[in-house]
Every structure is written in C-alpha cells, then in structure tokens.
XYZ file of C-alpha atoms in Angstrom:
714
model
C 0.000 0.000 0.000
C 2.845 2.401 0.867
C 4.602 1.613 -2.422
C 1.365 2.223 -4.363
C 0.872 5.627 -2.734
C 4.512 6.435 -3.479
C 4.004 5.639 -7.172
C 0.790 7.663 -7.362
C 2.583 10.616 -5.771
C 5.325 10.450 -8.399
C 2.711 10.202 -11.136
C 0.761 13.191 -9.817
C 3.774 15.462 -9.359
C 5.223 14.785 -12.797
C 1.771 15.137 -14.396
C 1.512 18.621 -12.927
C 4.943 19.544 -14.279
C 4.100 18.424 -17.779
C 0.667 20.018 -17.782
C 2.373 23.279 -16.883
C 4.968 22.817 -19.602
C 2.340 22.107 -22.236
C 0.641 25.426 -21.470
C 3.533 27.331 -23.064
C 2.130 29.151 -26.094
C 4.458 29.116 -29.089
C 4.096 31.688 -31.856
C 2.006 30.047 -34.601
C 4.091 31.898 -37.189
C 7.062 29.778 -36.176
C 5.441 26.600 -37.448
C 7.085 25.550 -40.692
C 4.751 24.601 -43.538
C 6.889 22.330 -45.645
C 5.983 21.431 -49.221
C 4.521 17.979 -49.737
C 6.947 15.490 -51.257
C 6.479 11.936 -52.413
C 9.318 10.352 -50.469
C 8.396 10.599 -46.797
C 11.165 10.789 -44.255
C 11.577 10.236 -40.537
C 13.689 13.375 -40.402
C 11.383 15.869 -38.760
C 12.030 19.565 -39.180
C 13.596 21.476 -36.339
C 14.375 20.388 -32.810
C 11.270 18.425 -31.818
C 10.325 15.246 -33.675
C 6.640 14.619 -34.314
C 6.794 11.163 -35.937
C 8.909 7.991 -35.963
C 7.806 6.416 -39.239
C 10.308 3.598 -39.749
C 10.501 2.683 -36.061
C 6.721 2.418 -35.671
C 5.831 1.451 -39.272
C 3.254 4.217 -39.058
C 2.714 7.868 -40.029
C 0.781 8.451 -36.826
C 2.099 11.428 -34.828
C 3.912 10.584 -31.605
C 1.234 12.540 -29.732
C -1.351 10.006 -30.960
C 0.821 6.907 -30.429
C -0.212 4.799 -27.445
C 3.269 3.791 -26.303
C 6.530 5.348 -25.145
C 8.754 6.496 -28.005
C 11.822 8.719 -27.657
C 13.183 10.437 -30.770
C 16.508 12.234 -30.930
C 16.709 14.594 -33.895
C 19.914 15.721 -35.595
C 19.750 19.038 -33.725
C 19.411 17.184 -30.425
C 22.390 14.985 -31.346
C 24.402 18.161 -31.796
C 23.166 19.548 -28.481
C 24.078 16.284 -26.726
C 27.593 16.513 -28.266
C 27.109 12.847 -29.129
C 29.925 11.006 -30.903
C 28.633 7.481 -30.152
C 25.224 5.826 -29.926
C 25.773 5.451 -26.181
C 26.236 9.233 -25.905
C 23.008 9.744 -27.845
C 20.666 7.532 -25.815
C 22.246 7.248 -22.342
C 20.021 9.998 -20.923
C 16.740 8.660 -22.323
C 14.262 7.630 -19.639
C 14.371 3.882 -19.010
C 17.668 3.354 -20.871
C 21.028 2.281 -19.412
C 23.751 2.590 -22.055
C 27.502 2.129 -21.911
C 27.390 0.114 -18.691
C 30.350 -1.977 -19.922
C 32.470 1.096 -20.594
C 34.403 1.881 -23.792
C 34.864 -1.664 -25.081
C 34.050 -0.904 -28.719
C 30.420 -2.050 -28.724
C 27.020 -0.503 -28.046
C 25.874 -1.904 -24.687
C 22.210 -1.055 -24.089
C 19.565 -2.000 -21.525
C 15.965 -0.801 -22.003
C 13.513 -1.203 -19.127
C 15.750 -3.788 -17.484
C 16.182 -5.982 -20.588
C 19.301 -6.300 -22.746
C 18.771 -4.542 -26.091
C 22.369 -4.566 -27.351
C 21.528 -6.780 -30.321
C 18.199 -5.060 -31.022
C 19.504 -2.247 -33.199
C 17.723 -1.505 -36.471
C 18.620 0.758 -39.381
C 15.679 2.275 -41.273
C 13.395 -0.360 -39.766
C 15.575 -3.348 -40.739
C 17.391 -5.567 -38.255
C 21.196 -5.598 -38.249
C 21.526 -9.287 -37.445
C 20.707 -11.701 -34.654
C 24.163 -12.473 -33.255
C 24.306 -13.308 -29.585
C 26.095 -11.020 -27.170
C 26.201 -7.357 -28.046
C 24.783 -5.421 -30.938
C 26.362 -5.592 -34.349
C 30.036 -6.436 -34.710
C 30.840 -2.743 -34.922
C 29.501 0.096 -32.815
C 27.186 2.384 -34.768
C 28.818 5.383 -36.441
C 26.527 8.388 -35.961
C 28.002 10.332 -38.875
C 25.644 8.400 -41.161
C 22.593 8.896 -38.923
C 20.024 11.701 -38.980
C 17.774 10.498 -36.179
C 17.701 7.947 -33.342
C 14.402 6.365 -32.289
C 13.980 4.327 -29.102
C 10.773 2.258 -29.161
C 10.101 1.090 -25.604
C 8.276 -2.073 -24.656
C 7.586 -5.262 -26.663
C 8.032 -4.658 -30.402
C 7.528 -8.185 -31.731
C 4.276 -7.322 -33.488
C 6.278 -5.097 -35.866
C 9.693 -6.775 -35.866
C 9.387 -10.405 -34.769
C 11.867 -11.857 -32.287
C 12.957 -9.213 -29.775
C 13.374 -8.934 -26.023
C 10.468 -7.074 -24.383
C 12.404 -4.003 -23.191
C 12.471 -2.259 -26.564
C 14.522 -1.555 -29.681
C 16.713 1.215 -31.111
C 15.976 2.285 -34.687
C 18.408 4.509 -36.588
C 17.354 6.691 -39.506
C 20.027 7.054 -42.182
C 21.047 10.226 -43.962
C 19.052 9.899 -47.172
C 19.135 12.418 -50.069
C 17.378 15.717 -49.399
C 15.563 18.256 -51.606
C 18.239 20.959 -51.350
C 21.924 21.183 -52.262
C 24.428 21.680 -49.459
C 27.977 20.849 -48.391
C 28.876 20.630 -44.694
C 32.197 19.698 -43.123
C 33.450 19.651 -39.521
C 36.978 19.497 -38.112
C 37.350 18.617 -34.414
C 40.264 18.436 -31.999
C 39.846 17.470 -28.361
C 41.003 15.726 -25.212
C 43.123 12.582 -25.421
C 44.379 13.627 -28.865
C 40.901 13.342 -30.360
C 41.040 14.220 -34.059
C 37.992 13.993 -36.294
C 36.865 15.072 -39.737
C 33.223 14.782 -40.849
C 31.450 15.674 -44.068
C 27.865 15.648 -45.340
C 27.320 16.523 -49.006
C 23.970 16.627 -50.800
C 23.358 17.461 -54.463
C 19.812 18.015 -55.703
C 19.764 19.261 -59.333
C 15.994 19.865 -59.354
C 15.498 20.928 -55.736
C 13.612 17.698 -55.009
C 14.611 14.425 -53.417
C 14.151 12.705 -56.765
C 17.456 12.587 -58.587
C 19.348 13.728 -55.472
C 22.655 12.281 -54.248
C 24.125 12.366 -50.741
C 27.508 11.413 -49.322
C 28.291 11.327 -45.581
C 31.433 10.187 -43.837
C 33.904 10.480 -40.993
C 37.498 9.724 -40.072
C 38.586 9.841 -36.435
C 41.456 8.910 -34.154
C 41.535 9.094 -30.352
C 43.468 7.863 -27.343
C 41.960 7.256 -23.891
C 42.481 7.902 -20.190
C 43.397 4.205 -19.951
C 47.056 3.757 -20.836
C 47.784 2.151 -24.213
C 44.182 2.384 -25.480
C 43.237 3.946 -28.825
C 40.295 4.055 -31.221
C 40.454 4.631 -34.993
C 37.374 4.959 -37.207
C 36.600 5.371 -40.897
C 33.031 5.575 -42.225
C 31.508 6.517 -45.577
C 27.926 6.255 -46.857
C 26.657 7.274 -50.333
C 22.940 7.298 -51.213
C 20.899 8.138 -54.311
C 17.189 8.603 -55.059
C 15.975 7.744 -58.553
C 13.396 9.791 -60.458
C 10.741 7.221 -61.353
C 7.791 9.563 -61.752
C 4.960 10.525 -59.423
C 3.856 7.048 -58.358
C 7.150 5.364 -57.519
C 10.139 6.171 -55.336
C 13.396 4.227 -55.154
C 16.407 5.104 -53.017
C 19.684 3.202 -52.663
C 22.161 3.468 -49.811
C 25.509 1.846 -49.058
C 28.020 2.148 -46.248
C 31.477 0.988 -45.260
C 32.912 1.138 -41.751
C 36.388 0.282 -40.490
C 37.368 0.343 -36.826
C 40.569 -0.502 -34.995
C 40.913 -0.397 -31.218
C 42.236 -2.048 -28.088
C 39.439 -3.435 -25.975
C 38.815 -2.332 -22.384
C 36.654 -4.282 -19.969
C 37.234 -2.714 -16.540
C 39.255 -3.110 -13.353
C 38.843 -5.394 -10.304
C 36.591 -4.099 -7.567
C 39.237 -5.059 -5.030
C 41.687 -2.176 -5.458
C 39.219 0.334 -6.872
C 37.738 3.081 -4.719
C 34.814 0.744 -3.922
C 36.750 -1.891 -2.022
C 40.157 -1.616 -0.369
C 43.053 -3.780 -1.516
C 45.567 -4.666 1.252
C 48.328 -3.430 -1.079
C 46.654 -0.068 -1.606
C 44.630 1.361 -4.500
C 45.771 1.287 -8.115
C 45.237 3.925 -10.787
C 42.115 4.065 -12.932
C 44.367 4.547 -15.930
C 46.053 1.155 -15.602
C 45.605 -1.217 -18.544
C 45.368 -4.895 -17.612
C 45.623 -6.052 -21.242
C 48.652 -6.507 -23.466
C 49.476 -3.843 -26.102
C 51.538 -6.339 -28.095
C 48.463 -8.556 -28.613
C 46.386 -8.257 -31.752
C 44.057 -5.207 -31.640
C 40.429 -5.477 -32.681
C 39.802 -4.720 -36.352
C 36.300 -4.448 -37.776
C 35.141 -4.110 -41.366
C 31.417 -3.768 -42.038
C 29.670 -3.375 -45.411
C 25.981 -2.635 -45.937
C 23.840 -2.173 -49.063
C 20.127 -1.433 -49.002
C 17.192 0.205 -50.696
C 13.669 1.395 -50.034
C 10.971 1.332 -52.706
C 7.494 2.844 -52.624
C 4.620 2.637 -55.090
C 1.221 4.348 -54.909
C -1.565 2.391 -56.631
C -4.574 4.084 -58.212
C -6.918 2.388 -55.720
C -5.277 4.196 -52.773
C -3.220 1.203 -51.712
C 0.421 2.059 -50.996
C 3.221 -0.501 -51.212
C 6.627 -0.165 -49.543
C 9.575 -2.534 -49.600
C 12.842 -2.251 -47.692
C 15.839 -4.485 -48.212
C 19.377 -4.635 -46.831
C 22.317 -6.977 -46.969
C 25.177 -6.651 -44.515
C 28.530 -8.359 -44.118
C 31.045 -7.785 -41.356
C 34.228 -9.255 -39.974
C 35.796 -8.744 -36.574
C 39.202 -10.019 -35.434
C 40.973 -9.317 -32.190
C 42.419 -10.595 -28.937
C 40.226 -10.111 -25.905
C 42.239 -10.011 -22.673
C 40.505 -9.743 -19.335
C 40.697 -10.781 -15.695
C 39.919 -14.372 -14.755
C 40.688 -14.229 -11.030
C 43.292 -13.126 -8.520
C 46.437 -15.275 -8.645
C 46.584 -15.665 -4.844
C 45.398 -14.150 -1.565
C 48.055 -11.448 -1.747
C 45.814 -9.642 -4.277
C 48.706 -8.195 -6.271
C 48.557 -10.205 -9.507
C 45.656 -11.507 -11.578
C 45.396 -14.504 -13.859
C 44.351 -13.240 -17.267
C 42.492 -14.927 -20.085
C 43.390 -14.229 -23.706
C 40.868 -15.170 -26.388
C 41.816 -14.711 -30.041
C 38.495 -14.138 -31.772
C 37.380 -14.113 -35.387
C 33.708 -13.524 -36.161
C 32.269 -13.331 -39.679
C 28.656 -12.234 -40.021
C 26.361 -11.914 -43.004
C 22.666 -11.065 -42.929
C 19.876 -10.352 -45.364
C 16.670 -8.632 -44.277
C 13.513 -7.595 -46.112
C 10.220 -5.964 -45.147
C 7.110 -5.561 -47.343
C 4.175 -3.342 -46.371
C 0.750 -2.622 -47.876
C -1.151 0.352 -46.473
C -4.570 1.832 -47.094
C -6.864 4.312 -45.354
C -10.632 4.212 -45.778
C -13.760 5.421 -44.030
C -16.584 3.101 -43.017
C -19.628 4.311 -41.100
C -17.825 7.581 -40.272
C -14.948 5.643 -38.741
C -11.459 5.856 -40.259
C -9.438 2.665 -40.662
C -5.689 2.745 -41.312
C -4.818 -0.747 -42.504
C -1.295 -2.205 -42.552
C -0.498 -5.682 -43.908
C 3.115 -6.823 -43.964
C 5.540 -9.679 -44.480
C 9.177 -9.600 -43.450
C 12.070 -11.983 -43.075
C 15.700 -12.310 -42.143
C 18.505 -14.755 -42.814
C 21.531 -14.445 -40.552
C 24.770 -16.457 -40.564
C 27.522 -16.047 -37.990
C 30.808 -17.962 -38.036
C 32.730 -17.890 -34.757
C 36.323 -19.089 -34.408
C 37.936 -18.480 -31.026
C 40.549 -20.125 -28.833
C 42.640 -19.367 -25.773
C 46.165 -18.001 -25.931
C 48.814 -18.351 -23.267
C 49.468 -15.098 -21.428
C 51.404 -14.139 -18.306
C 49.821 -12.998 -15.065
C 49.558 -9.248 -14.556
C 50.786 -7.396 -11.454
C 48.828 -4.197 -10.799
C 51.571 -2.829 -8.567
C 54.457 -3.652 -10.903
C 52.969 -3.759 -14.426
C 55.097 -5.239 -17.215
C 53.983 -4.912 -20.842
C 55.031 -6.304 -24.227
C 55.271 -9.845 -22.907
C 54.650 -12.749 -25.254
C 51.088 -13.803 -26.006
C 51.306 -17.337 -27.429
C 48.461 -18.162 -29.818
C 50.322 -20.876 -31.719
C 48.319 -23.840 -30.419
C 45.159 -23.213 -32.442
C 43.901 -26.774 -32.027
C 43.844 -26.795 -28.252
C 40.581 -28.768 -28.052
C 39.448 -27.729 -24.592
C 39.365 -24.067 -25.572
C 38.880 -24.019 -29.325
C 35.382 -23.014 -30.474
C 34.574 -23.077 -34.173
C 30.907 -23.061 -35.060
C 28.359 -21.623 -37.461
C 25.189 -20.085 -36.041
C 22.251 -19.620 -38.399
C 18.938 -17.931 -37.792
C 16.179 -17.458 -40.353
C 12.565 -16.431 -39.976
C 9.505 -15.217 -41.882
C 6.764 -13.147 -40.272
C 3.274 -12.039 -41.311
C 1.670 -9.110 -39.516
C -1.421 -6.911 -39.736
C -2.683 -3.804 -37.971
C -5.897 -1.822 -37.969
C -5.806 1.651 -36.497
C -9.353 2.816 -35.887
C -10.065 6.539 -35.456
C -13.479 7.406 -34.038
C -14.578 11.042 -34.371
C -10.932 12.225 -34.515
C -10.585 11.688 -30.763
C -10.574 8.003 -29.905
C -7.752 6.009 -31.513
C -7.809 2.218 -31.186
C -5.038 -0.093 -32.381
C -5.346 -3.834 -32.984
C -2.300 -5.727 -34.266
C -1.193 -9.333 -34.582
C 1.720 -11.236 -36.000
C 2.794 -14.820 -36.613
C 6.429 -15.911 -37.021
C 8.022 -19.114 -38.282
C 11.747 -19.630 -37.888
C 14.682 -21.921 -37.397
C 17.935 -21.615 -35.505
C 20.889 -23.943 -35.868
C 24.392 -24.283 -34.487
C 26.985 -26.400 -36.283
C 30.118 -27.431 -34.421
C 32.723 -27.485 -37.210
C 35.241 -29.316 -35.014
C 32.888 -32.229 -34.288
C 30.684 -31.978 -37.411
C 27.614 -31.806 -35.189
C 24.517 -29.707 -35.850
C 21.684 -28.782 -33.477
C 18.501 -27.307 -34.952
C 15.529 -25.675 -33.307
C 12.273 -24.774 -35.060
C 9.825 -22.339 -33.562
C 6.502 -20.655 -34.235
C 5.101 -17.785 -32.213
C 2.136 -15.404 -32.217
C 2.372 -11.931 -30.723
C -0.036 -9.052 -30.570
C -0.865 -5.657 -29.191
C -3.944 -3.642 -28.411
C -4.148 -0.002 -27.342
C -6.488 2.927 -26.862
C -5.720 6.655 -26.827
C -8.138 9.550 -26.372
C -7.165 12.962 -27.734
C -8.943 15.309 -25.349
C -8.147 18.691 -26.896
C -5.001 18.256 -29.046
C -3.033 19.146 -25.913
C -3.485 16.138 -23.629
C -4.086 12.512 -24.588
C -4.307 9.644 -22.057
C -3.617 6.128 -23.315
C -3.235 2.508 -22.338
C -1.710 -0.463 -24.165
C -0.956 -4.159 -23.804
C 1.646 -5.936 -25.959
C 3.543 -9.226 -26.106
C 6.887 -10.408 -27.459
C 8.946 -13.528 -28.028
C 12.645 -14.370 -28.307
C 14.021 -17.792 -29.388
C 16.418 -19.564 -27.028
C 19.134 -21.903 -28.258
C 19.858 -25.204 -26.510
C 17.985 -28.071 -24.871
C 16.983 -29.156 -21.378
C 18.211 -32.306 -19.626
C 15.572 -34.368 -21.450
C 16.847 -33.223 -24.844
C 13.818 -31.022 -25.505
C 14.463 -27.796 -27.389
C 13.851 -24.644 -25.383
C 10.661 -22.689 -25.978
C 11.000 -18.995 -26.935
C 11.127 -16.518 -24.086
C 7.834 -14.655 -23.801
C 7.366 -11.060 -22.749
C 4.303 -9.020 -21.913
C 3.762 -5.427 -20.872
C 0.952 -3.243 -19.624
C 1.567 0.475 -20.104
C -0.559 3.502 -19.363
C 0.249 7.171 -19.567
C -0.319 10.647 -20.952
C 0.924 12.492 -24.026
C 1.263 16.286 -24.070
C 1.856 18.937 -26.722
C 1.216 22.657 -27.144
C -0.755 24.337 -29.901
C 2.157 24.656 -32.336
C 3.412 21.126 -31.463
C 6.825 22.547 -30.568
C 6.481 20.985 -27.131
C 6.223 17.197 -27.057
C 6.084 15.403 -23.710
C 5.045 12.078 -22.268
C 4.465 10.389 -18.953
C 4.172 6.598 -18.643
C 3.843 3.772 -16.122
C 4.697 0.226 -17.181
C 4.688 -3.315 -15.828
C 6.875 -5.672 -17.871
C 7.407 -9.415 -17.409
C 9.786 -11.839 -19.139
C 8.936 -15.549 -18.853
C 10.697 -18.805 -19.842
C 14.084 -17.492 -18.688
C 16.726 -20.293 -18.639
C 18.054 -20.958 -15.136
C 20.089 -23.732 -13.522
C 18.272 -27.065 -13.512
C 17.683 -28.063 -9.844
C 18.185 -31.750 -10.652
C 21.300 -31.515 -12.851
C 23.294 -28.280 -12.649
C 24.971 -28.997 -15.991
C 21.671 -28.191 -17.706
C 19.213 -25.343 -17.818
C 15.470 -25.302 -17.285
C 13.047 -22.565 -18.322
C 11.698 -21.858 -14.858
C 12.967 -18.282 -14.548
C 11.047 -15.008 -14.699
C 12.004 -11.331 -14.534
C 9.813 -8.331 -13.798
C 10.309 -4.573 -14.055
C 7.980 -1.745 -13.125
C 8.619 1.940 -13.500
C 7.566 5.480 -14.270
C 9.093 7.546 -17.079
C 8.722 11.195 -18.043
C 10.241 13.068 -20.995
C 9.927 16.447 -22.662
C 11.485 18.005 -25.771
C 10.609 21.657 -26.232
C 11.418 24.187 -28.929
C 10.063 26.943 -26.727
C 11.080 29.798 -29.045
C 13.627 30.743 -31.712
C 16.036 31.273 -28.827
C 15.509 28.392 -26.356
C 15.642 24.584 -26.643
C 14.987 22.294 -23.664
C 15.208 18.519 -23.293
C 14.574 16.637 -20.029
C 13.893 13.101 -18.821
C 13.264 11.222 -15.597
C 12.943 7.485 -14.913
C 11.989 5.776 -11.673
C 12.395 1.987 -12.120
C 11.176 1.112 -8.657
C 11.145 -2.628 -9.331
C 13.570 -4.630 -11.514
C 13.961 -8.082 -10.071
C 14.225 -11.805 -10.589
C 10.684 -12.925 -9.765
C 11.180 -16.689 -10.296
C 14.251 -18.930 -10.141
C 15.156 -22.476 -9.122
C 17.629 -20.912 -6.694
C 15.434 -19.384 -3.976
C 18.258 -17.045 -2.914
C 18.109 -15.284 -6.285
C 14.403 -14.470 -6.107
C 13.970 -10.780 -5.411
C 17.493 -9.827 -6.473
C 17.685 -6.707 -8.614
C 18.596 -7.089 -12.267
C 22.219 -6.155 -12.929
C 23.089 -2.597 -14.050
C 19.572 -1.197 -13.574
C 19.605 2.042 -11.539
C 16.421 2.928 -9.731
C 16.488 6.579 -10.864
C 17.968 8.341 -13.888
C 17.508 11.958 -14.891
C 18.758 14.553 -17.347
C 18.197 18.176 -18.310
C 19.844 20.057 -21.172
C 19.267 23.519 -22.619
C 20.596 25.562 -25.506
C 20.025 29.324 -25.759
C 20.468 31.582 -28.806
C 20.583 35.270 -27.731
C 19.642 36.442 -31.259
C 18.223 33.495 -33.219
C 19.117 29.967 -34.237
C 20.490 30.910 -37.662
C 23.279 33.275 -36.694
C 25.243 34.597 -33.753
C 26.315 33.103 -30.445
C 24.698 30.298 -28.491
C 25.367 28.696 -25.127
C 24.200 25.455 -23.581
C 24.368 23.456 -20.405
C 23.206 20.113 -19.126
C 23.091 17.799 -16.134
C 22.614 14.020 -16.136
C 22.922 11.347 -13.512
C 21.712 8.106 -12.042
C 21.231 6.561 -8.639
C 23.386 3.780 -7.232
C 23.089 0.231 -8.586
C 22.949 -2.892 -6.477
C 25.682 -5.474 -7.039
C 24.132 -8.917 -6.838
C 24.651 -10.677 -3.466
C 26.815 -7.816 -2.183
C 26.330 -5.216 0.529
C 27.965 -2.414 -1.477
C 26.670 -0.747 -4.622
C 27.925 0.933 -7.780
C 27.839 4.568 -6.572
C 25.461 7.170 -7.934
C 26.828 10.026 -10.021
C 25.898 13.453 -11.368
C 27.637 14.858 -14.451
C 27.577 18.355 -15.918
C 28.044 19.364 -19.563
C 28.510 22.730 -21.222
C 28.841 24.183 -24.704
C 29.265 27.499 -26.478
C 29.359 28.299 -30.154
C 28.951 30.802 -32.963
C 27.003 30.355 -36.196
C 27.615 32.414 -39.341
C 26.303 31.922 -42.862
C 29.146 29.742 -44.114
C 31.038 28.779 -40.992
C 30.664 28.060 -37.317
C 32.641 27.164 -34.215
C 31.740 25.126 -31.152
C 33.403 24.376 -27.828
C 31.825 21.436 -26.006
C 32.617 19.872 -22.650
C 31.190 16.563 -21.438
C 31.654 15.687 -17.752
C 32.842 19.228 -17.164
C 34.181 18.666 -13.636
C 35.947 15.407 -14.584
C 33.871 13.338 -12.172
C 35.383 9.888 -11.615
C 32.494 7.450 -11.673
C 31.710 3.838 -12.529
C 29.465 2.841 -15.416
C 28.473 -0.632 -14.205
C 29.610 -4.036 -13.033
C 30.415 -7.319 -14.748
C 29.360 -10.360 -12.749
C 32.170 -12.819 -12.068
C 33.033 -15.604 -9.636
C 32.577 -13.712 -6.356
C 32.861 -10.235 -4.882
C 36.685 -9.986 -4.990
C 36.812 -11.219 -8.602
C 34.124 -8.937 -9.971
C 35.071 -6.319 -12.528
C 33.873 -2.721 -12.263
C 33.631 -0.675 -15.473
C 34.776 2.927 -15.764
C 32.684 5.934 -16.708
C 33.835 8.415 -19.340
C 36.328 11.097 -18.263
C 36.045 14.790 -19.139
C 36.096 15.364 -22.879
C 36.728 18.870 -24.277
C 36.266 19.284 -28.039
C 36.675 22.287 -30.305
C 34.982 22.088 -33.702
C 35.171 24.278 -36.801
C 32.167 24.005 -39.124
C 31.993 24.865 -42.799
C 28.587 25.241 -44.496
C 27.832 25.847 -48.163
C-alpha cells in the first residue's frame, strides 16, 4: 500500500509539471509549412520530432501513439555533443547505455532488458548475433535520427526482447543542395573530420545524391588504449515519376581499437586492496596482442509505389557483411590471496557475419460508417549467418603494482581442443503481420495488431561436425487505446507481447521454448498548440517468462523456470520553446527490476544487474539572437542513482555529471566548444558479474572530454 501511494505521488507530481509545460504558447508563425513530397522521411524539421515512421511502421504522430517512443533529432544529437550511440541515448528515460564502458560495442539495456543486439537501421534488423549489438559500434556520422521504441516490439519486428529496440534513420538524399564539413580536436588527442554533401539538381529528393562520412582517431584515459574509425555512406534517389520512389544506400565502416573491460573491484575506490589502491588509468591487457579490427559493409534500398486504388506498397531491403578479429584479454581471477597479480584470459576471436533482411508493407486508409481505418499488412524476413572461431592463448599474469607490458602472447596452439570453439550459427525467420488503427470522431484512436512468425535456428560445431537445430513458431499481438482530449493532452493505455528464441535443450533433450514477454503500459501524451512541445508520462509493468536458469536436478543443464519483472515510471519532454531556447529533459523511476522466479530461492527478489532505480537529465541551448546566426550557449546535467551489485552489501555509486557548450554560427562557418563531464567526475558505469565479490570487474565511466569544432557550411 505504501509503495502504491509512493508511485501515485510520483505520477501526480510529474503530471503537474508536464501540464504546466504544455501550457507554453508558441508563436504560430514559427510553425514551418513544408511542401509535400512523395518520399516521406523520418527526419522531422527542427528540434522536436513529431513522428517515428520507420521505427513504428506508421505515419501516426507521436502525440497520438499509445506507447513510449523517444526520438533524438539531428539538432538534439548536436546539443548532446554525441559522438557514439551510447552518448546519444544514455540519458533517455528507461535506458542504461555504456554500462560496460568503452569496449568498442554498443551496450544497451531498455527497461531492465538487454537490447544490445536489437539495433535496427531504417526499420531493418542488423543481425541476430548473440552477445552485443552488431560487430561494430554504430557510427553516428551516417545517422540523422535515433528512435527508441520502448516495450515489446515483436508485433512489428518479430523476435525481440520485451524491453524495446533502437531504430536509426540514415542520412538519405534531401531536396536541397548543401555541403557541410566539420573538423574537431579534443582531449586525449581526439582528431575527427566529418562531411555531409547533398546534391539536388531539381530541388527535389528525386534525382538527389548524398555522401556522408567520418574519419577519427583518439586515445583514452586508460594507458595504451586507442580508437580509430573510418566511415563513408553514399545514397541516391531515382526519379521514377509521381507514383514510384526508389532510393539506394551503401556504407562501409572500419574500426581498430584495443578493448577495455574494466578493473577489479578489489583495489578500486569501492573496495580496499591490502596493497593499496591502483590507478584508474592502468591497462590490464597486453598492447603487443592483436588489436580489434572491424570491417562492415551494408547495401540497401527502399521502394514505394502508390496504386490508383489508394493502396500504398513499400519494400525495404538490406544486406550486410562484417568481420571482426581481435584478442580479448581480461581478468579471470586473482592469482593468490596477496591480491597483487591476476590470472588473465586471452581469447583470439574471429567472427564473420552476413545477414539479409527484407520488409514488405501494404497500407490503405478508408472510411466506413464515419470511422477511419488505417490498414497495414506486412511480411518480413531475415537470414543471418555467424561464423565464430575463437581459442585461448597463453598469457602471463599481470601485477597491478608492478605492471610489465610487451610480454609474449602465445596463440600458436590453435587446435587446443578444450578451448577451441569453431561453429556456425544460423537464424532465419519469416513473419506475417497486420494492424488496424481505428479513429473514431478524430478523438478516440484504437489499435489492434497481430503477428505470426516461423523460424529456425541452428548451431553447427565445425570441429565435431555436429549440428543442433531448433524450429519455432510464435504469435504476438498488441492492443491499445488513446483519447485525444483537446489536441493538448491525450491519455492512453496499451498491452503488448513479445517472443525471443532460445538456443539449446533441457536435460531431457527437448528444445527450449522462446522466451515470452508481456507489458501493460498507461500514460499521458502532451503537446502545445504549435506542437513545438512534445512530452510524455508513462507507467509500465513488464514481465519476461521462460528465462533459462540452472536445472535443480542436474546443474549442468538449464530449465526454463525463470522469470524477470520490471515496473517503473518515465517522463520526458522536448521543447522548442522559441527561436532562442531549446529544452530537453527526462526522468525514470524503475522502482522494481527483479528476478521474480528462479530455481535458486536465494536469487528471487534480487535486482537485475546494471539497472539504476532513478535516472535523470536536463539540457538547454540558448540563442541570444536566433538559431540561424550569432552566439549560443548550452548546459546540461545528467545522472543516475546507485546500482545494487548482486549478493553484495555495497553498490555501484550514484553520479551526477555536468556538460557545457558554447558556439557561434555564421552563414558559411561556425565554431563550437563542447565539454562533457565538465568537472571530470570519476564514476563507474556498471559491473560485470564474475566468480565472487573480490573477482568482480567494475567498469569505468567516461572522463572529461573537451572538443573544439570548426564548421563549414555551403
């Protein structure tokens, strides 16, 4: 009862704040009336996004969408000073990003569930590899917009965890000609060059060409570490007449870096080492070992055709191939009770991935008995192949108090059977889905959607010539209702389900059933008259079932008797209050994120790893004259509460970080000084579970980063 009153109090207070914010009157003359074009884009004008077309597979405004959706526009990306996807989404309500530090991948948790491999580009999945996202962290220089769709998304995308997905909108050709370039120099020898060129001979998207790219090089506060990046993406839109649109896009990304995982808790500022503390900057890897090198290629298109009978057809297709090679060195355990040296593991890894994805949609809007129906019928599919070849290398122990580098890492015994893993993982599925959005008297919006998936996963052990297959079929759905009271406030409620296949078998040899997720969400949407203020408030209750846990009869096997549950309240606002002021704020209170069922009774009630109870952020940018020319200044604050470490009495400490920026915009040039973590707060990003408390690894938060950028605009 006390907890319920506490939640209602939170809900009431934040509702009052947002109702006040939505009462800000914006000048109607500021609203931009853009010309209608055939090729619709997710890229919304200005600071505040009003739609998320590819992420929702719908043209419905966010204000009339009965679920939580966060959209980061290109102007917001600039305000956030984001150079990575983690930078872009870390302060979104309900999202924990970068909790494994700067290890070269995009580590993401949404509403308590891992979403690292649930990253989409233009509504198409990037692959189904286990572990983290794609084999290369996303390069934002090719991205115009980031969309975070929270809650189960299986009805649109098939097999996903119930927390949510991240959808990235590429830089497609635009209707105007421009040439932009940025040169940046910053902390830790950060050097970066970016360009974005668009040529439109007829001032339309048809026949337009765009080229975006980046080259960057940076060191790190951790000794020996470095990151090098190259990215380029051309795109072209054909002129096929009034009924058809066809756009092609390609990209190439190369990355090279040394991988960081973290430092032992015992010896950090969290837990005393009898030999004294060691520096945060110490590198427990081996610089002479092979660095990680990633090459990723992607080719895709989107095609639209408008039939004479008001049916609209859209097809998206992408093929991606990537390769990652590198030596991952991390802590296994302390060498002895003196706690000076650790035993390290060295895994030489080679991962080749190829995937093909396609999505077909038919849409039509019609009126029946004064009720509007927006019909969507779709079929999509994916084929994903992942070849993994990894084995242990011999490596010396590492002494934190007398570090020695450039020692030999022996990877010559490639056929060491106890450590060598060489397998091929395949995943293929086909899904059929349908949705009917019913609009009654322009106020009541009802959504009914369902989907059926058929798929197969297989793992082939190339060393033993053994193959294990698993077939699955799953149905998911969603239903929601939203009532637009006065175009300013709209309450809503929704219920949705999800599924996620699980590889392996139980002790009886039975293939695992897919994990099943379900979520109840209710909330409010807010906007002002000019729609330059978009805000939301939501409460959710999310459950994941069929979680594999240790079999109580035979610990060598797993049984699907586990369950996880998260409950929380989220609030967000993005406001283009005037030509001078931009504001973005978020707050998340995940008051429950626990293991609700497990064969090990001691684990029941434990909090899910790396899920802070509270996160918050506020950022502002102010233009004394206007947004087109002259000076601007900005500031921001972001932070999160402490995080429980499983089975331990101590926690990952809370932190508060401050950012600042200042810049000048002229017609053909600009300059910007940006500072992230302005006071150089030393904090921890998360924890990696290991054998016990002394062997756990704590991951490091980002140090202060000061960048100066020159911009050229033509």
